[in-house]
GROMACS .gro file of C-alpha atoms in nm:
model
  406
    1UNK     CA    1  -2.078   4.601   0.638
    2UNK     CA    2  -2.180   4.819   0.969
    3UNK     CA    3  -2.132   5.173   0.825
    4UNK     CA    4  -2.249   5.297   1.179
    5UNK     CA    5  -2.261   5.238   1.539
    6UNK     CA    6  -2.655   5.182   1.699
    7UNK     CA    7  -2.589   5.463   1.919
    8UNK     CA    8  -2.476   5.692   1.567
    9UNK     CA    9  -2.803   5.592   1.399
   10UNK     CA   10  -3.046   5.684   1.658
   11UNK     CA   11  -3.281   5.972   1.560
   12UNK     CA   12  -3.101   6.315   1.756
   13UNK     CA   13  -3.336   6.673   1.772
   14UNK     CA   14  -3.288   6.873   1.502
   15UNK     CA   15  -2.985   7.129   1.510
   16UNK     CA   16  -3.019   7.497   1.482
   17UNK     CA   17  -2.793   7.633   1.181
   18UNK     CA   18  -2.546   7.829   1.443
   19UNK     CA   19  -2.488   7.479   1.595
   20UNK     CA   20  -2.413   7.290   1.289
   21UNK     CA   21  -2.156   7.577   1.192
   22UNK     CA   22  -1.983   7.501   1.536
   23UNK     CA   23  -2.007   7.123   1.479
   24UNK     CA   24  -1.844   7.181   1.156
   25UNK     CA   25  -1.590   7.398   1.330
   26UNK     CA   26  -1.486   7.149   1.582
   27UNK     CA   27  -1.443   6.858   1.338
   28UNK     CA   28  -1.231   7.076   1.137
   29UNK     CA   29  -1.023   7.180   1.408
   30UNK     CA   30  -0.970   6.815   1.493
   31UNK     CA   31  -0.917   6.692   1.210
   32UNK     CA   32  -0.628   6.945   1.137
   33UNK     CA   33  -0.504   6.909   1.443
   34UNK     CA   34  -0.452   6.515   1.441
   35UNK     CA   35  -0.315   6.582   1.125
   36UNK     CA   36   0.014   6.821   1.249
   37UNK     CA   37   0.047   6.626   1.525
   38UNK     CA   38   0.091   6.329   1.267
   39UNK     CA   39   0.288   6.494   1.071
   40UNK     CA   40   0.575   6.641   1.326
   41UNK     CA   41   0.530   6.366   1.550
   42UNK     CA   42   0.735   6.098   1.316
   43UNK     CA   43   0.831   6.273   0.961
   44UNK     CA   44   1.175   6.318   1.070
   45UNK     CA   45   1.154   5.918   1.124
   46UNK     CA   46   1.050   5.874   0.855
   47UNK     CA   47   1.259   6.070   0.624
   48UNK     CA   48   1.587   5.873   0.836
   49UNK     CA   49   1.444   5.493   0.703
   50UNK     CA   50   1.421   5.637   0.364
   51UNK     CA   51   1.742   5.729   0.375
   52UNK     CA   52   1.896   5.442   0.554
   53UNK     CA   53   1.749   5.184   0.303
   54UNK     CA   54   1.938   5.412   0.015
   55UNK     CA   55   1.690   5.705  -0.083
   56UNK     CA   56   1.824   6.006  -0.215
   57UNK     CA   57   1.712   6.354  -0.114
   58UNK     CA   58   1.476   6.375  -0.390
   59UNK     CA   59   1.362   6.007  -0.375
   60UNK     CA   60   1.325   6.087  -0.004
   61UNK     CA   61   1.086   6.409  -0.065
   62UNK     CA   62   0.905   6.189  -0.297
   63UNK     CA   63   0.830   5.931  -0.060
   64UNK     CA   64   0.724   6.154   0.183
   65UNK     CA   65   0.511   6.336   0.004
   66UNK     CA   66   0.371   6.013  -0.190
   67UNK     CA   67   0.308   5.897   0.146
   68UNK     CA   68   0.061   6.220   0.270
   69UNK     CA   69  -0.109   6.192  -0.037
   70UNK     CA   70  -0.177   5.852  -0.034
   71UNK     CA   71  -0.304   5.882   0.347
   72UNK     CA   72  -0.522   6.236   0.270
   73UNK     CA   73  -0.684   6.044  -0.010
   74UNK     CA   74  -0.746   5.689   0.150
   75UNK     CA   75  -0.888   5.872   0.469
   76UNK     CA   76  -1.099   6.113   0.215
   77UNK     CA   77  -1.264   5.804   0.068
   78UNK     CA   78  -1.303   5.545   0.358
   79UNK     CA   79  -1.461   5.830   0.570
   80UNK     CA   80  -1.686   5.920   0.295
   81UNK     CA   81  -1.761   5.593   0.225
   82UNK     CA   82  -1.861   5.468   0.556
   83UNK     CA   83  -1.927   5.746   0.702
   84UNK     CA   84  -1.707   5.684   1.010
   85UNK     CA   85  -1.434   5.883   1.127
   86UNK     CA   86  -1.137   5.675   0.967
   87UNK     CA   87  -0.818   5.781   1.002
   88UNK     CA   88  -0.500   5.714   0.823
   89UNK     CA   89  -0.142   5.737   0.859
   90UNK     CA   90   0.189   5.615   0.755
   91UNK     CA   91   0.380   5.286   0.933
   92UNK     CA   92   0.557   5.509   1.221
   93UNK     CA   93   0.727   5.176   1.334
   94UNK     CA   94   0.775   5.062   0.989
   95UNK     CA   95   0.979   5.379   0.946
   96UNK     CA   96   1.149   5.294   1.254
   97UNK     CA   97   1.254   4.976   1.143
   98UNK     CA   98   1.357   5.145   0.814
   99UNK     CA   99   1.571   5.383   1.004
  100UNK     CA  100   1.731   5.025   1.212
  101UNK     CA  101   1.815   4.849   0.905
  102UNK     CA  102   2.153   4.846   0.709
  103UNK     CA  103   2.143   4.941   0.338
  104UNK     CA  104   2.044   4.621   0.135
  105UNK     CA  105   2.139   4.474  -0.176
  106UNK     CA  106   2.020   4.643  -0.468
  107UNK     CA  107   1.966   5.052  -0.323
  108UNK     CA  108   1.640   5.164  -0.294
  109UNK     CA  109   1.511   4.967  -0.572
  110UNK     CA  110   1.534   4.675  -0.383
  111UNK     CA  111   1.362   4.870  -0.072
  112UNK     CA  112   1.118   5.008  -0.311
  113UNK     CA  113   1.054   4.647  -0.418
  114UNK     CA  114   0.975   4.554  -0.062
  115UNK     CA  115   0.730   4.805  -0.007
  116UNK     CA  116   0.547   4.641  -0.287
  117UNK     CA  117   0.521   4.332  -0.166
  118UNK     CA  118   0.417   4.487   0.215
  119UNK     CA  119   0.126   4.679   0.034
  120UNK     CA  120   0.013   4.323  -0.144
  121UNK     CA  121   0.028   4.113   0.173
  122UNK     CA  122  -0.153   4.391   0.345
  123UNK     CA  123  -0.410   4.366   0.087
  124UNK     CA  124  -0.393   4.039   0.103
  125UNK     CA  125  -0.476   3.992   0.463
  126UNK     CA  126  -0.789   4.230   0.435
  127UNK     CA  127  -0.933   3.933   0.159
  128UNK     CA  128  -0.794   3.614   0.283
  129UNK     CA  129  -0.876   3.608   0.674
  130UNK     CA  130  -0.639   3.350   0.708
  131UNK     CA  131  -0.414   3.557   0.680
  132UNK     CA  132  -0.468   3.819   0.905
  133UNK     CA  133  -0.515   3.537   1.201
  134UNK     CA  134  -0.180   3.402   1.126
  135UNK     CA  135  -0.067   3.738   1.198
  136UNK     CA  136  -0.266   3.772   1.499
  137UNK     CA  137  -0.114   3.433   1.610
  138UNK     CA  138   0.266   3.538   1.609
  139UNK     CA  139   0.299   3.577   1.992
  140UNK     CA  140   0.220   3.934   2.145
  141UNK     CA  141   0.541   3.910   2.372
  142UNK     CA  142   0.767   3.822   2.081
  143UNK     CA  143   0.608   4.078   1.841
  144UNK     CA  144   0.646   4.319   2.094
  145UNK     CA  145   1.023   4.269   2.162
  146UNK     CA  146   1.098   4.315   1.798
  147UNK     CA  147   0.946   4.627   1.811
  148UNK     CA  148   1.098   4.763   2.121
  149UNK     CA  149   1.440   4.617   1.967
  150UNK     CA  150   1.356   4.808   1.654
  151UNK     CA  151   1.295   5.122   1.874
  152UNK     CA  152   1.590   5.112   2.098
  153UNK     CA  153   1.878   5.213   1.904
  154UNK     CA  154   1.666   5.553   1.770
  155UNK     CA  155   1.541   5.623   2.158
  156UNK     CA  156   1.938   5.691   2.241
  157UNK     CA  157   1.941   5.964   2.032
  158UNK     CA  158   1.823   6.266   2.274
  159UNK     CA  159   2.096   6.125   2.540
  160UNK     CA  160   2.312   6.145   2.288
  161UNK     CA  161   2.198   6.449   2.090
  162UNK     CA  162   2.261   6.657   2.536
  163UNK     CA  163   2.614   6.504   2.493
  164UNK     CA  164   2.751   6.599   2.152
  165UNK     CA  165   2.480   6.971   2.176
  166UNK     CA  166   2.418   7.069   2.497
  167UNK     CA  167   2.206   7.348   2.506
  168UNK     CA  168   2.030   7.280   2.215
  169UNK     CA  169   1.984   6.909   2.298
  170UNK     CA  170   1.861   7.024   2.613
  171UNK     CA  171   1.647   7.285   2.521
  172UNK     CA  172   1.447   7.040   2.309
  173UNK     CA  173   1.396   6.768   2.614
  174UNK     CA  174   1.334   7.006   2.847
  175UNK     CA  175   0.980   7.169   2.617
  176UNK     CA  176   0.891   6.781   2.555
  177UNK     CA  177   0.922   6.669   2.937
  178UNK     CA  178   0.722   7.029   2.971
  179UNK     CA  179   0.430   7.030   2.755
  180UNK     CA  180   0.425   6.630   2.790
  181UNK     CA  181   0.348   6.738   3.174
  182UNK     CA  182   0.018   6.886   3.118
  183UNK     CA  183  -0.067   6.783   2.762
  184UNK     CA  184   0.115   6.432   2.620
  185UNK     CA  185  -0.031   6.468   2.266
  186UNK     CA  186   0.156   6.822   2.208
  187UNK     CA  187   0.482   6.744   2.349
  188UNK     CA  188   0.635   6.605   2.043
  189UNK     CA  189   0.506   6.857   1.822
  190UNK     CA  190   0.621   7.164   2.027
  191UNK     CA  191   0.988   6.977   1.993
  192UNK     CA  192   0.991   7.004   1.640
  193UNK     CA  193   0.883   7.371   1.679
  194UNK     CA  194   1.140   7.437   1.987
  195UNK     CA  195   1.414   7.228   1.743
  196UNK     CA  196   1.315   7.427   1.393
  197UNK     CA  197   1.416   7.750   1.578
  198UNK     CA  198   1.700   7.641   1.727
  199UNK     CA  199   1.837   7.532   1.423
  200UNK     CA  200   1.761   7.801   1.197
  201UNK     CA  201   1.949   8.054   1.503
  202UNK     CA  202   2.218   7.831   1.555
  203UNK     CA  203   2.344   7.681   1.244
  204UNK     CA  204   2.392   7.883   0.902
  205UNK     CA  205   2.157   7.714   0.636
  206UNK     CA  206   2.187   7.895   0.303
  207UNK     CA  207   1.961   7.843   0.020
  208UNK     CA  208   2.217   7.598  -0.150
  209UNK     CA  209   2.192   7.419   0.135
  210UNK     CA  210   1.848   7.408   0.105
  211UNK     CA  211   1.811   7.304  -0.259
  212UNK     CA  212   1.495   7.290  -0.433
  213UNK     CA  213   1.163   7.340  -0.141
  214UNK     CA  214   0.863   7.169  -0.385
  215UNK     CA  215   0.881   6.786  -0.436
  216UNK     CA  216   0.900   6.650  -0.768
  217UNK     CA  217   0.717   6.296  -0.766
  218UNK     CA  218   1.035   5.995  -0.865
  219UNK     CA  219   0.935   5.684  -1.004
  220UNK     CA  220   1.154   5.435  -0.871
  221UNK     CA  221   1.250   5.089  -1.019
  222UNK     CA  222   1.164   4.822  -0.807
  223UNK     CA  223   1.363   4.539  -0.786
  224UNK     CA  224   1.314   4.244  -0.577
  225UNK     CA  225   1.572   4.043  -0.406
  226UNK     CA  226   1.523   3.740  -0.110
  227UNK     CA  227   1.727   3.936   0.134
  228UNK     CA  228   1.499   4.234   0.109
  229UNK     CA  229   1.160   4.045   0.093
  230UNK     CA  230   1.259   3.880   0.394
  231UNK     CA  231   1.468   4.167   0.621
  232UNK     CA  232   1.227   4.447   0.479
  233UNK     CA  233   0.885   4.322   0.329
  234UNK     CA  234   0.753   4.101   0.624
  235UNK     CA  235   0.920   4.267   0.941
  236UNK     CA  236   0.723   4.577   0.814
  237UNK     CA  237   0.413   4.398   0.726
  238UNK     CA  238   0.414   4.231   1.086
  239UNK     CA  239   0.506   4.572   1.271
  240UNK     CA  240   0.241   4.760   1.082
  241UNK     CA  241  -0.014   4.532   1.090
  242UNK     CA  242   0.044   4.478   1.502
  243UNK     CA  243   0.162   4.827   1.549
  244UNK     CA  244  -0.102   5.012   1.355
  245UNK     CA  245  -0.395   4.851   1.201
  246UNK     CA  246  -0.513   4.643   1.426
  247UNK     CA  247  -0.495   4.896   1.778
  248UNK     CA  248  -0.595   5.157   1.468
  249UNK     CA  249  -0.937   4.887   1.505
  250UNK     CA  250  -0.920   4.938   1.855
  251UNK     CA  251  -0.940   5.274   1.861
  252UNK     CA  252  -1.274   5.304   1.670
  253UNK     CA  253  -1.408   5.008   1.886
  254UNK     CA  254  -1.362   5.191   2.161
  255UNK     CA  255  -1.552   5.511   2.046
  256UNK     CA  256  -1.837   5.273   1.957
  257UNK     CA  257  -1.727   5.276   1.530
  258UNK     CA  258  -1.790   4.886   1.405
  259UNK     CA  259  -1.627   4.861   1.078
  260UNK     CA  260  -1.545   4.507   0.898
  261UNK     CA  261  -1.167   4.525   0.951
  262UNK     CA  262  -1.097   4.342   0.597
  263UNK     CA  263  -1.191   4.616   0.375
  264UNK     CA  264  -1.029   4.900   0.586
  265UNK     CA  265  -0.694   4.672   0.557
  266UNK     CA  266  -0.764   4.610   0.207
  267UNK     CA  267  -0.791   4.997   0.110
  268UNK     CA  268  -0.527   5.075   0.345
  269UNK     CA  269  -0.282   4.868   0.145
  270UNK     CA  270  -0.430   4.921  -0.174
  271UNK     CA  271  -0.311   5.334  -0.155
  272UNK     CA  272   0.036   5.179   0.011
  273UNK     CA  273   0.061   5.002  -0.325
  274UNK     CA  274   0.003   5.347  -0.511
  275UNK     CA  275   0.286   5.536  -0.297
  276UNK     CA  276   0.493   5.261  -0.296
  277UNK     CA  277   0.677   5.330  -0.668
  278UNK     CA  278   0.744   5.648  -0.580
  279UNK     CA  279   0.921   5.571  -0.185
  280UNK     CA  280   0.605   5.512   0.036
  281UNK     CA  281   0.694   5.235   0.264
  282UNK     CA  282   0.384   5.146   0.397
  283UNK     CA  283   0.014   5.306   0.426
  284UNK     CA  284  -0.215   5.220   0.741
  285UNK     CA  285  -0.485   5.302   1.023
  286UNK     CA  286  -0.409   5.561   1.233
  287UNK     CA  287  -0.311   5.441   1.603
  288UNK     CA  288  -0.238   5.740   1.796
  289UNK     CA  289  -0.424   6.029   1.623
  290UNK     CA  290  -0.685   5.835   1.549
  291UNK     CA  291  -0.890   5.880   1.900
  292UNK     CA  292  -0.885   6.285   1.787
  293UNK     CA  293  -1.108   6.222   1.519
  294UNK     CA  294  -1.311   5.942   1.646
  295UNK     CA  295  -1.394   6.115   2.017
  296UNK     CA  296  -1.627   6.417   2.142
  297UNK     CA  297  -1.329   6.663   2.042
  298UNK     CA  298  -1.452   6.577   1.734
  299UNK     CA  299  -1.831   6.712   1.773
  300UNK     CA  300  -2.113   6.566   1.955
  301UNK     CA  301  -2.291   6.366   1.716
  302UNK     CA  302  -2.099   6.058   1.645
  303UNK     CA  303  -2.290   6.043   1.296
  304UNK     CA  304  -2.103   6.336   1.156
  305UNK     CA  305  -1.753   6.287   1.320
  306UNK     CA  306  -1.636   6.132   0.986
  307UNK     CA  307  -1.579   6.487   0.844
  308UNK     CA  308  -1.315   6.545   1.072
  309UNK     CA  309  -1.055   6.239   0.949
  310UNK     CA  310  -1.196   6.339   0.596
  311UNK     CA  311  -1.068   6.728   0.682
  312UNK     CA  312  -0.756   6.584   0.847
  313UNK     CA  313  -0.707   6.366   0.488
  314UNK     CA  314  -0.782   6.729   0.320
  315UNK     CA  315  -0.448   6.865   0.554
  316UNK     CA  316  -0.229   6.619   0.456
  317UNK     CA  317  -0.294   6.626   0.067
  318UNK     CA  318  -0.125   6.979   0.132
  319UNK     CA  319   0.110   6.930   0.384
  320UNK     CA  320   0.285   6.682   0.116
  321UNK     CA  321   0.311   6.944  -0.091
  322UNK     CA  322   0.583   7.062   0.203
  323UNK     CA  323   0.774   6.759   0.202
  324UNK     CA  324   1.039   6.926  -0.014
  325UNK     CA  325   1.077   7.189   0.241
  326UNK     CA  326   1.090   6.921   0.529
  327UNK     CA  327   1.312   6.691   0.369
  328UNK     CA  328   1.550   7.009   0.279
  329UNK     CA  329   1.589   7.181   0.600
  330UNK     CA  330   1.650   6.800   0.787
  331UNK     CA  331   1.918   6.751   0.470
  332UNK     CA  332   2.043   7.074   0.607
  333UNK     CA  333   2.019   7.061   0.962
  334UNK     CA  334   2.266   6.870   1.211
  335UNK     CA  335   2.145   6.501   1.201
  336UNK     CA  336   2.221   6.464   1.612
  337UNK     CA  337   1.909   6.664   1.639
  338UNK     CA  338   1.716   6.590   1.380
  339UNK     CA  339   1.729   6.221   1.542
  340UNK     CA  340   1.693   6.357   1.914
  341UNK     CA  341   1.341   6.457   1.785
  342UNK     CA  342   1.239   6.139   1.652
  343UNK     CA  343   1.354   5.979   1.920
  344UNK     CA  344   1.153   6.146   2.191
  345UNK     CA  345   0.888   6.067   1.951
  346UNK     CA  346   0.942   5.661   1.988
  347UNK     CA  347   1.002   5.675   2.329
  348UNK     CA  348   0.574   5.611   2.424
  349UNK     CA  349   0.612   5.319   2.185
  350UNK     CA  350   0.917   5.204   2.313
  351UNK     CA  351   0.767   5.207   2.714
  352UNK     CA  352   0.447   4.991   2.560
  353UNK     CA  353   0.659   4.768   2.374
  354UNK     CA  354   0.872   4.689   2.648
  355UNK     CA  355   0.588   4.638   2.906
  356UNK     CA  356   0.423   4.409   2.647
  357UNK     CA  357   0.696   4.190   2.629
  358UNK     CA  358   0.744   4.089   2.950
  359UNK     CA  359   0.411   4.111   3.109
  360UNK     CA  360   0.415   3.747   3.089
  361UNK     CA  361   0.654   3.593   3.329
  362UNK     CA  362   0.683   3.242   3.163
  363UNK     CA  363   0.723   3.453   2.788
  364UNK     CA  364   1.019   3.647   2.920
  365UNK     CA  365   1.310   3.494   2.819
  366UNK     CA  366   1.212   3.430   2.463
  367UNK     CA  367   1.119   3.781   2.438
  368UNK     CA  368   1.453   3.908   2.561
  369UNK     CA  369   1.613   3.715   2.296
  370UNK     CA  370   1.380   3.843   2.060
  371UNK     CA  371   1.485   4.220   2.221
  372UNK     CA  372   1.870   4.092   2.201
  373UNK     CA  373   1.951   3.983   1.838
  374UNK     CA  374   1.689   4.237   1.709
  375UNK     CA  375   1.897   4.539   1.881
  376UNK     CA  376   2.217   4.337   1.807
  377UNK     CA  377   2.193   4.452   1.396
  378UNK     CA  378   2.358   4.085   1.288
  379UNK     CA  379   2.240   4.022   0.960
  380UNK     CA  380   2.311   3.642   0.821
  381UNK     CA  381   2.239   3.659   0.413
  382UNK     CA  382   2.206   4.007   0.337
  383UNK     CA  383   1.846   3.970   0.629
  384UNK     CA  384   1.838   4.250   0.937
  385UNK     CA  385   1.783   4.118   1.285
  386UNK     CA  386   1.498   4.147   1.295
  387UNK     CA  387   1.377   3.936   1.118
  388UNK     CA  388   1.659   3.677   1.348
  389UNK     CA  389   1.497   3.820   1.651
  390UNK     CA  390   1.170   3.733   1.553
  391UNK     CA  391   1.321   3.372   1.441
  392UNK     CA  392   1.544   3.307   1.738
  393UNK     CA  393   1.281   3.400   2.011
  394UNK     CA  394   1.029   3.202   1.844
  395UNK     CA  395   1.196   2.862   1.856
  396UNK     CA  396   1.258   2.944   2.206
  397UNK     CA  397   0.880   3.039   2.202
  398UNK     CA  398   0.821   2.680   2.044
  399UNK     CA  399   1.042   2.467   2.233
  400UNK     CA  400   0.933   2.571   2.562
  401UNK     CA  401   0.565   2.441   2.481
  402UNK     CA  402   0.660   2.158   2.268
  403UNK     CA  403   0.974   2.019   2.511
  404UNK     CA  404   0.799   1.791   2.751
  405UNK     CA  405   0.873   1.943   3.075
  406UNK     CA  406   1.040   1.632   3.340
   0.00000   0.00000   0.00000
C-alpha cells in the first residue's frame, strides 16, 4: 500500500525548531478547524434522521456522540497509520436521507439494524472489489437524482423557516448569504452561531427543558426487517459510498495522497459497525472538510500534514462529549429553525446533485423520474422512495439502451 505521495517522500532541508513549532501550529489549527466546521455544518441533520427513523432524545445523543467518537478514533488511526492526512466524517447525506424517510416498522431497532448491515456492506466493498465497481456502475445521473430528491424536501426549510419566523429566519439567511460571499466554508457555521443566539434571546429555554447536557452511551437492540434493509440499509450505503467515500478519494488524489481505497473503506465501515449499536448511522471519508487537512493550510510539508486530520480526530473525541448539550438545546429550540439551518447546509449538495443529473441530455428523463418518486415519499411495502426512485429511473435507464431504437 502507497503510504505516501513521491513528491511527500523526497528528502526537504532540515527545519529550524521555531519552524516546526509553527508547522505544528498550523496543522493544529486546521485540523480543529475542519473539525467545527464538520460538526455545525450537518449535526442538526443529523440529529433530525435520528429522530425521524424513531430515536429518542437520549438514543439520539447517543448516536451522535457514538458517531464523533467513532470518526475521532478512525481518523486517529488511519492517519497514524499511513501517515496521510485522512479525514473522517459521518454520512451527511445518509443523515439526510434519514431525516426524508417515514418511521419504519420496528422503531429504531429496526433503523439500528440497518445501520448494521450499511457498516458490513461498506466493509464489504473495501475486501471484495466487486463490489465497490457495482457501486461505481449504478449510473451517475440516476444516483445523483436520488440524492438531490433526498435533499429537496430539507432545502425548503429556510423559505419556510422566513415565513412562519421572520426576523429570526431572516437573520440567519442573511449571515449565511454574507459570510458565504467572501468565505463559503464559514457560512454555515456562523448560522449555527447567528441561530444559537437567536434562540437562546428569543425563546425561554429552562433547564427542564434542557434535561440532562452529558450523553449517556444506549445500547440499542437491533432488529432487522426487509422493509428496512431495503428503504434504509442500501439507499444509505449507495449515498455514502457515492456521496462521501469515493469524492472523500478524490480529494486526497487531488492533493497528491495515493492511498489503496479498499482498506480506507474497510476501516471506515469497520468503526460504523462499532457506533452503529449505539445510533451511528453510518461512518465515512470526509468529502468537504477533507481538502482542510489534506492542502497547504495544513503546513508545507505534505509528509507531516497527517497530524492535522489526526488533531481534527483528537476534536471530535471531545466535541461528542457535547452531544448531550447539542441534542438538548435542538430538543428545546423551535424545530422551524433548527431545520432552516440544516437546510442552508444541503443546499451546495443539492446545486451539485442537481447539475449532475442532468448534465447528460439523453440521461435526463430517467433522472427526473428518479428526482420525482424519490421527492414524492410513496412507500410500497413498508420501502421509502427512494429506494422506488432509484428502481423506477433505472428501468427507464435500462430500457432506453436495451429498446432497439426504429
Amino acid at each position: 500500500m502507497t503510504t505516501q505521495t513521491e513528491e511527500a517522500s523526497s528528502p526537504g532541508p532540515p527545519e529550524e525548531p521555531s519552524g516546526a513549532v509553527s508547522d505544528l501550529v498550523r496543522a493544529g489549527t486546521a485540523g480543529l478547524i475542519a473539525a467545527f466546521v464538520g460538526f455545525s455544518s450537518s449535526f442538526a441533520i443529523v440529529l433530525e434522521g435520528l429522530t425521524h427513523v424513531g430515536a429518542s432524545r437520549a438514543e439520539a445523543a447517543s448516536g451522535l456522540m457514538a458517531l464523533s467518537v467513532s470518526m475521532g478514533l478512525c481518523a486517529i488511526f488511519l492517519s497514524f497509520r499511513l501517515r496521510m492526512p485522512i479525514s473522517v466524517a459521518w454520512s451527511t447525506p445518509g443523515a439526510a436521507l434519514l431525516a426524508g424517510s417515514a418511521s419504519v416498522d420496528g422503531g429504531f431497532g429496526a433503523a439500528v439494524g440497518a445501520f448494521l448491515v450499511t457498516g458490513v456492506l461498506i466493509v464489504a466493498t473495501g475486501l471484495w472489489k466487486r463490489l465497490g465497481r457495482w457501486v461505481s456502475a449504478i449510473p451517475k445521473p440516476l444516483a445523483n437524482a436520488m440524492l438531490a430528491g433526498i435533499l429537496l424536501p430539507l432545502c425548503l426549510a429556510p423559505a419556510k423557516a422566513v415565513q412562519e419566523k421572520p426576523a429570526v429566519g431572516l437573520a440567519i439567511v442573511a449571515v449565511w448569504a454574507l459570510v458565504g460571499t467572501f468565505k463559503k466554508l464559514y457560512a454555515v457555521p456562523a448560522a449555527v452561531v447567528v441561530a444559537v443566539v437567536l434562540i437562546t434571546a428569543t425563546t425561554h429555554i429552562s433547564a427542564a427543558d434542557l434535561g440532562p447536557l452529558w450523553p449517556r452511551p444506549v445500547l440499542v437492540a437491533p432488529h432487522f426487517t426487509a422493509a428496512a434493509l431495503i428503504g434504509i440499509a442500501l439507499p444509505l450505503y449507495v449515498v455514502t459510498m457515492a456521496s462521501q467515500n469515493i469524492p472523500g478519494i478524490a480529494v486526497l488524489n487531488v492533493n497528491g495522497y495515493h492511498p489503496e481505497p479498499g482498506p480506507l473503506f474497510g476501516w471506515t465501515g469497520a468503526f460504523g459497525l462499532a457506533a452503529a449499536p449505539f445510533g451511528g448511522h453510518a461512518v465515512s471519508l470526509a468529502a468537504i472538510t477533507a481538502a482542510l487537512c489534506a492542502d497547504e493550510n495544513a503546513g508545507p510539508d505534505p509528509r507531516k500534514r497527517y497530524r492535522a486530520a489526526a488533531i481534527g480526530g483528537a476534536a471530535y473525541l471531545l466535541i461528542g462529549l457535547g452531544a448531550g448539550a447539542a441534542v438538548a438545546f435542538v430538543g428545546a429550540a423551535p424545530p422551524t429553525l433548527i431545520e432552516a439551518v440544516a437546510g442552508l447546509a444541503l443546499l451546495g449538495a443539492l446545486g451539485n446533485s442537481l447539475a449532475g443529473a442532468v448534465a447528460e441530455p439523453g440521461d435526463r428523463e430517467a433522472a427526473v423520474v428518479t428526482l420525482v418518486v424519490t421527492v414524492s415519499g410513496v412507500q410500497f411495502f413498508g420501502i421509502s422512495g427512494a429506494f422506488w426512485g432509484l428502481v423506477a429511473g433505472g428501468a427507464l435507464y435500462a430500457a432506453k439502451r436495451w429498446v432497439p431504437v426504429r
